[in-house]
């Protein structure tokens, strides 16, 4: 990779860790150019991210704190505009963020998430039953057939989304995270997204039930709408669904891939020397479900150590750089090790006020799914050991495009892939 400043962020996300290592080497803050020619700063390294994520001088509200958005210099024609045009708790600042987060947090209390375990276990078992009907020796894409199925079915139930909307939502979310998408496709995807979510809200108003969508509608409709505007309602539903969907799919598929390329690590879990929760934490550190956090803005000048980020400039945070920071995880930070003492010392689900609301659910879905998968298919193996699977085309989402495996009776391989 050529060292240059500013660094052009690769929209395809082909080498997130190579890019992250370069940014980390260049210092806490580096000038970058985002897809579409939008200038920004990338903050890299564990310590720099941790400071930035709790800094009150950093906002995610483009309407208040990004002059380029306010003036129209960057607008709806930018293919990534959906990431800043939405108005939900993740893009809110200060008291507005607190207000919106409190409403959504009611659906993700520790007790409510814990109560979902039996249902997650049943969903995983149902999906595995479907896999068991397939040939034990023919390749199957485990991302599509398992890692994708379990969390999305759980989310569909949690939100009360009718099956008639499933296919369209799958298509929309794929486009949402495609950071190389064309302007035309991005604009059509935004139209489809809002039409689909508006139809969902209308359906749930007519057919209320014990689900997250109905609960959010109740918050909107109470007190003559004073607590939640219609746009906030739809935009928060978009956030909660897309974030819960993509994070868990990437986490589960990455964990399976690492265990199948590091068989000794899988052996530690099977022997009881490590747990599935250890696997989940090390995967979060090693392959964060999001390579970058997108997008923040400097409310005032911020001294990042090696540079001053001027007031109003855009900022992306490199979760990939933090996860493999040698200053925290040692010189072997680029090695997958579920017994690593610092496996839980990551920022992959955020930190501070914007810490992932669904973090507990994502961890639960992943640990339950992994235990069920390897329990049902102890001979699970990579269909093409030694070949690096293609990644999703996104610099934000960090996941595998596919994960070809054989379910059983295939000889086990201990071939490890360089990462």
Coordinates of C-alpha atoms in Angstrom, one line a residue:
X1 CA 0.0 0.0 0.0
X2 CA 1.4 3.4 -1.0
X3 CA 1.8 5.8 1.9
X4 CA 0.3 9.1 1.1
X5 CA -1.5 11.9 2.9
X6 CA -4.4 12.2 2.6
X7 CA -5.1 8.5 2.4
X8 CA -7.9 7.4 0.0
X9 CA -10.1 5.0 1.9
X10 CA -10.7 1.9 -0.3
X11 CA -14.5 1.7 -0.8
X12 CA -14.3 -2.0 -1.4
X13 CA -12.8 -2.8 2.0
X14 CA -10.6 -5.5 0.5
X15 CA -7.8 -5.1 3.0
X16 CA -9.2 -3.5 6.2
X17 CA -6.3 -4.6 8.4
X18 CA -3.6 -3.5 6.0
X19 CA -5.3 -0.1 5.8
X20 CA -5.8 0.0 9.6
X21 CA -2.1 -0.8 10.2
X22 CA -1.1 2.1 7.9
X23 CA -3.4 4.5 9.6
X24 CA -2.1 3.4 13.1
X25 CA 1.5 3.9 11.9
X26 CA 0.8 7.4 10.7
X27 CA -0.5 8.5 14.1
X28 CA -3.7 9.1 16.0
X29 CA -5.2 11.3 13.4
X30 CA -4.7 11.1 9.6
X31 CA -6.3 13.1 6.8
X32 CA -8.3 10.8 4.5
X33 CA -10.6 11.0 1.5
X34 CA -13.8 9.0 1.7
X35 CA -15.6 7.5 -1.3
X36 CA -17.1 10.3 -3.3
X37 CA -14.2 12.6 -2.7
X38 CA -15.4 13.7 0.8
X39 CA -12.5 14.8 3.1
X40 CA -12.3 13.5 6.6
X41 CA -9.9 12.5 9.4
X42 CA -9.3 8.9 10.4
X43 CA -8.6 8.3 14.1
X44 CA -6.6 5.1 14.7
X45 CA -5.2 3.1 17.6
X46 CA -6.9 1.9 20.8
X47 CA -5.9 4.9 23.0
X48 CA -6.9 7.5 20.4
X49 CA -10.3 5.9 19.8
X50 CA -11.1 5.5 23.4
X51 CA -10.4 9.2 24.0
X52 CA -12.4 10.3 21.0
X53 CA -15.4 8.1 21.7
X54 CA -16.0 9.8 25.1
X55 CA -15.0 13.3 24.0
X56 CA -18.0 15.7 24.3
X57 CA -16.5 17.8 21.6
X58 CA -17.4 15.1 19.1
X59 CA -20.9 14.9 17.5
X60 CA -22.6 12.6 15.1
X61 CA -25.3 15.2 14.1
X62 CA -24.5 16.4 10.6
X63 CA -27.4 18.8 10.7
X64 CA -25.8 20.7 13.6
X65 CA -22.1 20.1 13.3
X66 CA -21.0 19.4 9.8
X67 CA -20.8 22.6 7.8
X68 CA -20.3 20.7 4.5
X69 CA -23.7 19.0 5.0
X70 CA -25.4 22.2 6.3
X71 CA -24.3 24.2 3.3
X72 CA -25.1 21.6 0.8
X73 CA -21.5 21.1 -0.3
X74 CA -22.2 17.4 0.6
X75 CA -25.8 16.4 0.0
X76 CA -28.2 13.7 -1.1
X77 CA -26.2 13.0 -4.2
X78 CA -23.4 11.6 -2.1
X79 CA -23.7 7.8 -2.3
X80 CA -23.1 7.5 1.5
X81 CA -25.6 10.3 2.4
X82 CA -28.0 7.9 4.1
X83 CA -25.5 7.4 6.9
X84 CA -25.8 11.1 7.9
X85 CA -29.2 12.0 6.7
X86 CA -31.0 9.7 9.1
X87 CA -32.1 11.3 12.4
X88 CA -31.9 8.6 15.1
X89 CA -30.2 8.1 18.4
X90 CA -26.9 7.2 16.7
X91 CA -26.7 10.5 14.9
X92 CA -28.2 12.6 17.7
X93 CA -26.0 14.8 20.0
X94 CA -26.3 15.7 23.7
X95 CA -29.8 15.8 25.2
X96 CA -31.4 14.6 22.0
X97 CA -29.2 11.5 22.0
X98 CA -30.1 10.8 25.7
X99 CA -33.8 11.2 24.9
X100 CA -33.8 8.8 21.9
X101 CA -31.5 6.2 23.5
X102 CA -33.7 5.9 26.6
X103 CA -36.7 5.1 24.5
X104 CA -34.9 2.4 22.5
X105 CA -33.0 1.0 25.5
X106 CA -36.3 -0.3 27.0
X107 CA -36.2 -3.0 24.3
X108 CA -32.7 -4.1 25.2
X109 CA -32.6 -4.4 28.9
X110 CA -30.5 -7.3 30.3
X111 CA -33.6 -9.1 31.5
X112 CA -35.4 -8.8 28.2
X113 CA -32.3 -10.0 26.2
X114 CA -31.7 -12.9 28.6
X115 CA -35.4 -13.9 28.1
X116 CA -34.6 -14.3 24.4
X117 CA -32.1 -17.1 24.9
X118 CA -34.7 -20.0 24.6
X119 CA -36.0 -18.5 21.4
X120 CA -32.5 -18.0 20.0
X121 CA -31.7 -21.6 20.8
X122 CA -34.8 -22.8 19.0
X123 CA -34.2 -20.6 16.0
X124 CA -30.6 -22.0 15.8
X125 CA -31.9 -25.5 16.1
X126 CA -34.5 -25.0 13.3
X127 CA -31.8 -23.6 11.0
X128 CA -29.5 -26.5 11.8
X129 CA -32.3 -28.9 11.0
X130 CA -32.6 -27.4 7.6
X131 CA -28.8 -27.8 7.1
X132 CA -28.9 -31.4 8.2
X133 CA -31.1 -32.2 5.2
X134 CA -28.2 -31.2 2.9
X135 CA -25.4 -33.3 1.6
X136 CA -22.6 -33.8 4.2
X137 CA -19.9 -33.5 1.6
X138 CA -21.2 -30.9 -0.9
X139 CA -20.1 -27.3 -0.2
X140 CA -22.6 -25.0 1.5
X141 CA -22.3 -21.3 2.1
X142 CA -22.5 -21.1 5.9
X143 CA -22.8 -17.3 5.9
X144 CA -26.0 -17.4 3.9
X145 CA -27.3 -20.7 5.3
X146 CA -26.6 -20.2 9.0
X147 CA -24.8 -17.0 10.1
X148 CA -27.3 -14.9 8.2
X149 CA -30.3 -16.9 9.1
X150 CA -30.2 -17.0 12.9
X151 CA -29.8 -13.4 13.8
X152 CA -32.1 -12.1 11.0
X153 CA -34.9 -14.5 12.0
X154 CA -34.5 -13.3 15.6
X155 CA -34.6 -9.7 14.6
X156 CA -37.6 -10.2 12.4
X157 CA -39.4 -11.7 15.4
X158 CA -38.2 -9.0 17.7
X159 CA -39.5 -6.3 15.4
X160 CA -42.6 -8.2 14.4
X161 CA -41.7 -7.9 10.7
X162 CA -44.1 -9.8 8.4
X163 CA -42.6 -12.4 6.1
X164 CA -43.7 -10.5 3.0
X165 CA -41.1 -7.8 3.8
X166 CA -38.1 -10.1 4.5
X167 CA -36.8 -10.3 0.9
X168 CA -36.9 -6.6 0.3
X169 CA -35.2 -5.8 3.7
X170 CA -32.4 -8.3 2.9
X171 CA -31.8 -6.5 -0.4
X172 CA -32.0 -3.0 1.1
X173 CA -29.6 -3.7 4.0
X174 CA -27.1 -5.2 1.6
X175 CA -27.2 -2.0 -0.4
X176 CA -27.0 0.1 2.8
X177 CA -23.6 -1.3 3.7
X178 CA -22.3 -1.3 0.1
X179 CA -19.9 1.6 0.3
X180 CA -19.0 1.4 -3.4
X181 CA -22.6 1.8 -4.5
X182 CA -23.5 4.1 -7.4
X183 CA -25.4 7.4 -6.7
X184 CA -28.5 6.0 -8.6
X185 CA -28.5 2.7 -6.7
X186 CA -28.0 4.5 -3.4
X187 CA -30.9 6.9 -4.0
X188 CA -33.2 4.1 -5.1
X189 CA -32.1 2.0 -2.1
X190 CA -33.0 4.9 0.2
X191 CA -36.4 5.2 -1.4
X192 CA -37.0 1.5 -1.0
X193 CA -35.9 1.6 2.6
X194 CA -38.2 4.4 3.6
X195 CA -41.2 2.9 1.7
X196 CA -40.6 -0.5 3.3
X197 CA -40.3 0.9 6.8
X198 CA -43.3 3.2 6.4
X199 CA -45.3 0.2 5.3
X200 CA -44.1 -1.7 8.3
X201 CA -45.1 1.1 10.7
X202 CA -48.6 1.3 9.1
X203 CA -49.0 -2.5 9.4
X204 CA -48.0 -2.5 13.0
X205 CA -50.3 0.5 13.8
X206 CA -53.2 -1.6 12.4
X207 CA -51.9 -4.8 14.0
X208 CA -50.2 -4.0 17.2
X209 CA -48.4 -6.8 19.0
X210 CA -45.7 -7.5 21.7
X211 CA -42.8 -6.5 19.6
X212 CA -40.2 -3.7 19.3
X213 CA -41.9 -1.9 16.4
X214 CA -45.2 -1.6 18.3
X215 CA -43.3 -0.4 21.4
X216 CA -41.6 2.4 19.3
X217 CA -44.9 3.4 17.8
X218 CA -46.4 3.7 21.2
X219 CA -43.5 6.0 22.2
X220 CA -44.2 8.0 19.0
X221 CA -48.0 8.2 19.5
X222 CA -48.0 9.0 23.2
X223 CA -48.3 12.6 24.4
X224 CA -49.5 13.8 21.0
X225 CA -46.1 12.8 19.4
X226 CA -44.1 14.9 21.7
X227 CA -41.7 12.1 22.6
X228 CA -40.8 10.9 19.1
X229 CA -41.4 12.4 15.7
X230 CA -42.5 10.3 12.8
X231 CA -39.1 10.6 11.1
X232 CA -37.3 9.7 14.4
X233 CA -39.6 6.7 14.7
X234 CA -38.7 5.4 11.2
X235 CA -35.1 6.3 11.4
X236 CA -34.6 4.7 14.8
X237 CA -36.3 1.5 13.5
X238 CA -33.9 1.6 10.5
X239 CA -30.9 1.9 12.9
X240 CA -31.9 -0.8 15.3
X241 CA -32.8 -3.3 12.6
X242 CA -29.8 -2.7 10.3
X243 CA -27.2 -2.6 13.2
X244 CA -28.6 -5.7 14.8
X245 CA -28.6 -7.6 11.5
X246 CA -25.2 -6.8 10.1
X247 CA -23.2 -7.0 13.3
X248 CA -24.3 -10.5 14.3
X249 CA -24.0 -11.9 10.8
X250 CA -20.4 -10.7 10.5
X251 CA -19.6 -11.8 14.0
X252 CA -20.9 -15.4 13.7
X253 CA -19.4 -16.0 10.2
X254 CA -16.0 -14.6 11.2
X255 CA -15.9 -16.7 14.4
X256 CA -16.6 -19.9 12.4
X257 CA -14.0 -19.0 9.9
X258 CA -11.3 -18.4 12.5
X259 CA -12.1 -21.6 14.4
X260 CA -11.9 -23.6 11.2
X261 CA -8.6 -22.1 10.2
X262 CA -7.2 -22.4 13.7
X263 CA -8.2 -25.9 14.7
X264 CA -6.2 -25.9 17.9
X265 CA -8.3 -23.0 19.1
X266 CA -11.5 -25.0 18.5
X267 CA -9.9 -27.8 20.4
X268 CA -9.5 -25.5 23.5
X269 CA -13.3 -24.9 23.5
X270 CA -14.1 -28.6 23.0
X271 CA -11.8 -29.6 25.9
X272 CA -13.3 -27.0 28.2
X273 CA -10.1 -24.9 28.4
X274 CA -11.9 -22.0 26.8
X275 CA -15.5 -21.0 26.3
X276 CA -17.7 -19.9 23.4
X277 CA -17.8 -16.5 25.1
X278 CA -14.0 -16.4 24.8
X279 CA -14.3 -17.1 21.1
X280 CA -16.8 -14.3 20.7
X281 CA -14.6 -11.7 22.5
X282 CA -11.5 -12.6 20.5
X283 CA -13.4 -12.5 17.3
X284 CA -14.8 -9.1 18.1
X285 CA -11.2 -7.9 18.8
X286 CA -9.6 -9.7 15.8
X287 CA -12.3 -9.1 13.2
X288 CA -14.6 -6.3 14.4
X289 CA -18.0 -6.5 12.6
X290 CA -17.5 -2.9 11.5
X291 CA -14.0 -1.8 10.3
X292 CA -14.9 1.9 10.7
X293 CA -17.3 3.9 12.8
X294 CA -19.1 6.4 10.4
X295 CA -19.4 9.5 10.7
X296 CA -18.5 12.0 13.4
X297 CA -17.8 15.7 13.5
X298 CA -15.6 18.0 15.5
X299 CA -17.8 20.4 17.5
X300 CA -14.6 22.5 18.2
X301 CA -10.9 22.2 17.5
X302 CA -9.6 18.9 18.9
X303 CA -5.9 18.2 19.6
X304 CA -5.4 14.6 18.6
X305 CA -1.8 14.5 19.6
X306 CA -0.1 14.5 16.2
X307 CA -2.6 16.9 14.6
X308 CA -5.4 19.3 15.4
X309 CA -8.8 18.3 13.9
X310 CA -10.5 21.6 13.0
X311 CA -14.0 22.4 14.1
X312 CA -16.5 21.1 11.6
X313 CA -14.3 18.5 10.0
X314 CA -15.7 15.0 9.5
X315 CA -14.1 12.0 11.4
X316 CA -14.1 8.3 11.0
X317 CA -12.9 5.9 13.7
X318 CA -10.9 2.8 12.8
X319 CA -12.2 -0.1 14.9
X320 CA -10.0 -2.4 12.9
X321 CA -6.8 -0.5 14.0
X322 CA -7.8 -0.6 17.6
X323 CA -8.5 -4.3 17.7
X324 CA -5.0 -5.2 16.6
X325 CA -3.1 -2.4 18.3
X326 CA 0.2 -3.9 19.6
X327 CA 0.3 -1.3 22.4
X328 CA -2.7 -3.1 24.0
X329 CA -2.5 -6.6 22.7
X330 CA 1.2 -7.2 22.2
X331 CA 3.4 -7.9 19.3
X332 CA 1.2 -10.9 18.4
X333 CA -1.9 -8.8 18.1
X334 CA -2.4 -10.1 14.5
X335 CA -2.7 -13.7 15.9
X336 CA -6.1 -15.2 16.7
X337 CA -5.9 -16.5 20.3
X338 CA -9.0 -17.1 22.4
X339 CA -7.0 -17.4 25.6
X340 CA -5.4 -13.9 25.1
X341 CA -5.7 -12.0 28.4
X342 CA -6.7 -8.8 26.5
X343 CA -9.4 -10.5 24.3
X344 CA -12.1 -8.4 26.0
X345 CA -10.2 -5.1 25.8
X346 CA -11.6 -4.0 22.5
X347 CA -13.8 -1.2 21.2
X348 CA -15.5 -3.1 18.5
X349 CA -19.0 -2.4 19.8
X350 CA -18.2 1.2 20.6
X351 CA -17.5 3.0 23.8
X352 CA -19.1 5.8 25.8
X353 CA -22.5 7.3 24.9
X354 CA -22.7 5.5 21.6
X355 CA -21.9 2.0 22.9
X356 CA -23.9 -0.5 20.9
X357 CA -27.3 -0.8 22.5
X358 CA -27.6 -4.4 21.1
X359 CA -24.2 -5.6 22.3
X360 CA -25.6 -8.1 24.8
X361 CA -27.9 -9.5 22.2
X362 CA -25.2 -9.8 19.6
X363 CA -22.9 -11.7 22.1
X364 CA -25.8 -14.0 23.1
X365 CA -26.7 -14.8 19.5
X366 CA -23.1 -15.5 18.6
X367 CA -22.3 -17.8 21.5
X368 CA -25.6 -19.7 21.2
X369 CA -25.1 -20.1 17.5
X370 CA -21.5 -21.3 17.7
X371 CA -22.3 -23.8 20.4
X372 CA -25.3 -25.2 18.5
X373 CA -23.4 -25.3 15.1
X374 CA -20.3 -27.2 16.3
X375 CA -22.4 -29.4 18.6
X376 CA -24.5 -30.5 15.6
X377 CA -21.7 -30.7 13.1
X378 CA -18.5 -31.8 14.8
X379 CA -16.9 -32.6 11.5
X380 CA -17.6 -29.1 10.0
X381 CA -14.7 -28.1 7.8
X382 CA -13.8 -25.5 5.2
X383 CA -14.7 -26.5 1.7
X384 CA -11.5 -24.8 0.3
X385 CA -8.9 -24.8 3.1
X386 CA -6.1 -22.4 2.5
X387 CA -8.1 -20.1 0.3
X388 CA -9.0 -16.7 1.8
X389 CA -12.8 -16.1 1.4
X390 CA -13.9 -12.9 -0.3
X391 CA -15.0 -10.1 1.9
X392 CA -18.2 -8.0 1.6
X393 CA -17.6 -4.9 -0.5
X394 CA -17.7 -2.3 2.2
X395 CA -15.2 -0.3 4.1
X396 CA -17.6 0.0 7.0
X397 CA -19.0 -3.5 7.3
X398 CA -16.2 -6.1 8.0
X399 CA -17.4 -9.5 7.1
X400 CA -17.2 -12.4 4.7
X401 CA -19.0 -12.4 1.4
X402 CA -19.4 -16.2 1.7
X403 CA -18.1 -19.1 3.8
X404 CA -18.0 -22.4 1.9
X405 CA -17.9 -25.4 4.2
X406 CA -18.7 -29.1 4.2
X407 CA -21.0 -30.1 7.1
X408 CA -19.6 -33.6 7.9
X409 CA -17.5 -36.6 7.0
X410 CA -14.9 -34.3 5.4
X411 CA -11.3 -34.8 6.6
X412 CA -10.3 -32.0 9.0
X413 CA -7.7 -29.6 7.8
X414 CA -5.2 -27.6 10.0
X415 CA -4.2 -25.3 7.2
X416 CA -4.0 -21.7 8.5
X417 CA -4.5 -18.6 6.4
X418 CA -2.3 -15.6 6.9
X419 CA -4.3 -12.6 8.0

